[in-house]
Amino acid sequence: MAYQVDMRDVKFQLFEWLPTEKLLQTERFSQWAKGDLEMVLEEAYKLAAEVLAPTNKEGDRVGARFVDGKVVMPPSFREAYQKLCEGGWISCINSPEFGGMGLPEVVGTAINEFFFGANISLALTALLSRGAGYLIEKFGSDEMRKLFVEKMYSGQWGGTMCLTEPQAGSDVGASKTRAVKQENGRYLISGEKIFITSGDQDLTENIIHLVLARTPGAPAGTAGLSLFVVPKIRVNADGSLGQPNDVQTAGIEHKLGIHGSPTCSLVFGPNNACEGFLLGEELQGMKLMFHMMNPARIEVGLQGEALASAALQEAWQYAKVRLQGRHWTRLKDHDAPQVPIIEHPDVRRMLFTSYAYVQAMRALLMQTSYYIDMTRVTEGEEQERYQSYVEVLTPICKAWASDWGFRVTEWCLQVFGGYGYTQEYPAEQYLRDAKIASIYEGTNGIQALDLVARKLPAKNGKPIRELLGQAEATFKKLRNDPQFMEPAWMLGAALKQIEDISKGLTKRPDAVMVVLLNSVPFLDMIGDVLGAHFLLEQAALAREKLWALCQEAGVERKDEGAYKQFLADNADAAFYHNKVHAAIHFAYRVLPNVTARAVAIRAGEMGPMEAVL
Amino acid sequence: MRIAVLVTYVPDTASTIKVGPSGKAIDEAGIKWIISPYDEFAVEEAIKLKESKGAEVTYITYGPERDQQVLRECFARGGDKGVHVVGTGAAFGDAFAIAQILTAAVKKAGPFDLIFAGVKGVGSDQGLVGAMVAELLDIPHVASVTKIEYGEAGITAWREIEGGQEVVEVSLPCVITAQKGLNEPRYPSLKGIMAAKKMPVESVKVADLGLDEAALGGATCRWVSLALPPAKSAGKIIHGEQDPQAAARELARLLREEAKVI
């Protein structure tokens, strides 16, 4: 089995559901036509499946190793990384001024799904190069941009983001790393950072660290942090490499998953000779870092979705060929032949729930990416509106897609039965690799706090009201539709629960505790509602197209035999048919959980706070 | 040096093939089209030669309107010009007719020092067109080539033969048909994809080449019917947990009496 993706759904979401083609009419994206984008998608997928995916297992089994103070990457990663660089894929969405390809974000999201799904460990190195490069492009001096950005976008140099310290994880304000300004305007950096993804690796000739550090006399907490560009090897004025910059790798973590991605402990300035350049102004570090963290959070949500999607395809293929048990219509017939397990209702349930979740996650991520594109092609109030949507959706993308992405990998492992638990099949690697997404880049608990404390109240709640208003429009559009009536009303009821809780919660005397206790389930409720809304909206569109196909082929939908045969013969029709059922399935199986969680929140259940823990 | 590469658009090998209603052609609905995998070796060889020695690379294809895309896909890897001979379908699947049309196109766009093609098109898998074009042009050809060395006056080509390799020295101009192993086809870069649409493609009709497509098609080869191979029957499992010796005896018996392989 090899890496596969549901390209039909990717293209549906990009070109049939989202108005991506409209983006191409704007000046910013005018150099791309729809045909080009389709070719880009096909080639990216080919690269993912043929080059990245075959190195994924070695990445897991051999892993990144720490040898003589240096990180050695899995050997097969070198060539695959090289091909990623050569094709210009690393910075496919970045600015052409510095060698990026200027693709719309929404297309980049599709491409990165393939890369993360095929080999998340390798794709992480690329994520950090472009992310750190972007921050330097946005806030660096002209000289810094000239020295660093193009080489980072091309993948020739790597990048990192160095926030965490042993005492400063989720509480990043507790960082102690110091930066002292020198006469030449540069800073001497000293301190230790941990959990640094790609903190050292041998795929690139240099690594540009972005380090949060405290200047002398800076206030406590995050307000006292500044951001520094710290090359692993010093860079001469002409861009050539100079002396090592006194950054030492102390070791790498031994982790549950992403073994091919080195998670490093770095010591800056063990010999008091680590030089850094201030990015932006002093004390602006956290604010600047968020410009890298926010896109990275969406990409981490994408990792959850991508691994879920890859795991689903593997499980689906396996279920078609694995023979076990008799067909459910012949359970008592001992002479009946064994059937592929995909015939078993319970296996179909696991696969189809996974299918619906993957499509809902993909929709959330693509919709958010589309809004990012819209912030780049609009101005004034319109731009602010799209920006406010992105801000609200970012923690939901990160947390909802990483949590459910992980759960999908678990259901898909279950499809394999005992074999899924062995290393013979990739299901267990997907599950292990996916787990990190709910933890790094701000744990999902932090995401939920960001959502309820910062994002929902922003602009007096207007952005979230407008986003949920779109879900309400879907409810209103479909509430009288014979096929979608019940799912639509379930959506309406779930929306009402969110509204009631939002209004009622803050009025309680114990509001702070109730909010802190329930922020994660509340984020989940919003994610579920948005997921159901996206799927129903897509289903209504898919059904129109399905009916048109039937009409074109002269197939009477009421004639069950003819309709089934049509679905068997026409892949497009089968796709649209599945889309309709995925939305209904998701509504029935997921939306009642919104109400269930609302019951607990409204009741003010306080067990975790009352208990002696 | 001027190089021509003959390319063709074929159904993706991962596509599910169904026989169309005529019974003589495949059902094209839902088919994803790709550059014929052997043509990819031909394309790569031409681009490598352009990069190492300097050459102008022209891609030539014959097929329906949609096949212009195959030229774009080639351009995404490199190359300079494209010629699309737009066909009506009359000669599709007829190797000799295709060879005559391509030969006319080669003559019109030529002269060329070297002509590359895939050893066969994945589709009808006849492996005839490259050699036929060489014969029609009255130049030498080497088929199924897995390695080439380029010399001053000509080239040395290694070709696969049954149980071994044959090394052939050939003068230019000539036709080379590429076999797997000749090189490692590159992946298109994003820059290449972006540049591809701006590359010049000359679109010509078969009649513009002085040929009658309808008369050519089926003159020497007609497709009578197409059928899918019979479905593989289920394998037989001999359970040996209880009595392995009996199971081995049964296996030997079946291999001798049913499969008749021992």
Coordinates of C-alpha atoms in Angstrom, one line a residue, chain B residues 27 53 66 97 101-102 109 112 129 140 146 172 175 183 240 249:
Chain B
D27 CA -14.9 4.3 -22.1
K53 CA 25.2 19.8 -24.8
R66 CA -7.4 17.5 -24.8
A97 CA -1.5 5.5 -39.5
I101 CA 1.0 11.3 -39.4
L102 CA 3.9 11.7 -37.0
A109 CA 8.9 20.7 -38.1
F112 CA 16.0 16.8 -36.5
V129 CA 5.3 3.7 -33.8
P140 CA 18.2 4.1 -38.5
T146 CA 18.5 1.7 -21.5
L172 CA 22.7 10.6 -36.7
V175 CA 15.2 7.3 -33.8
N183 CA 17.3 7.7 -16.8
G240 CA -2.3 -27.4 7.4
R249 CA 0.8 -34.0 -0.1

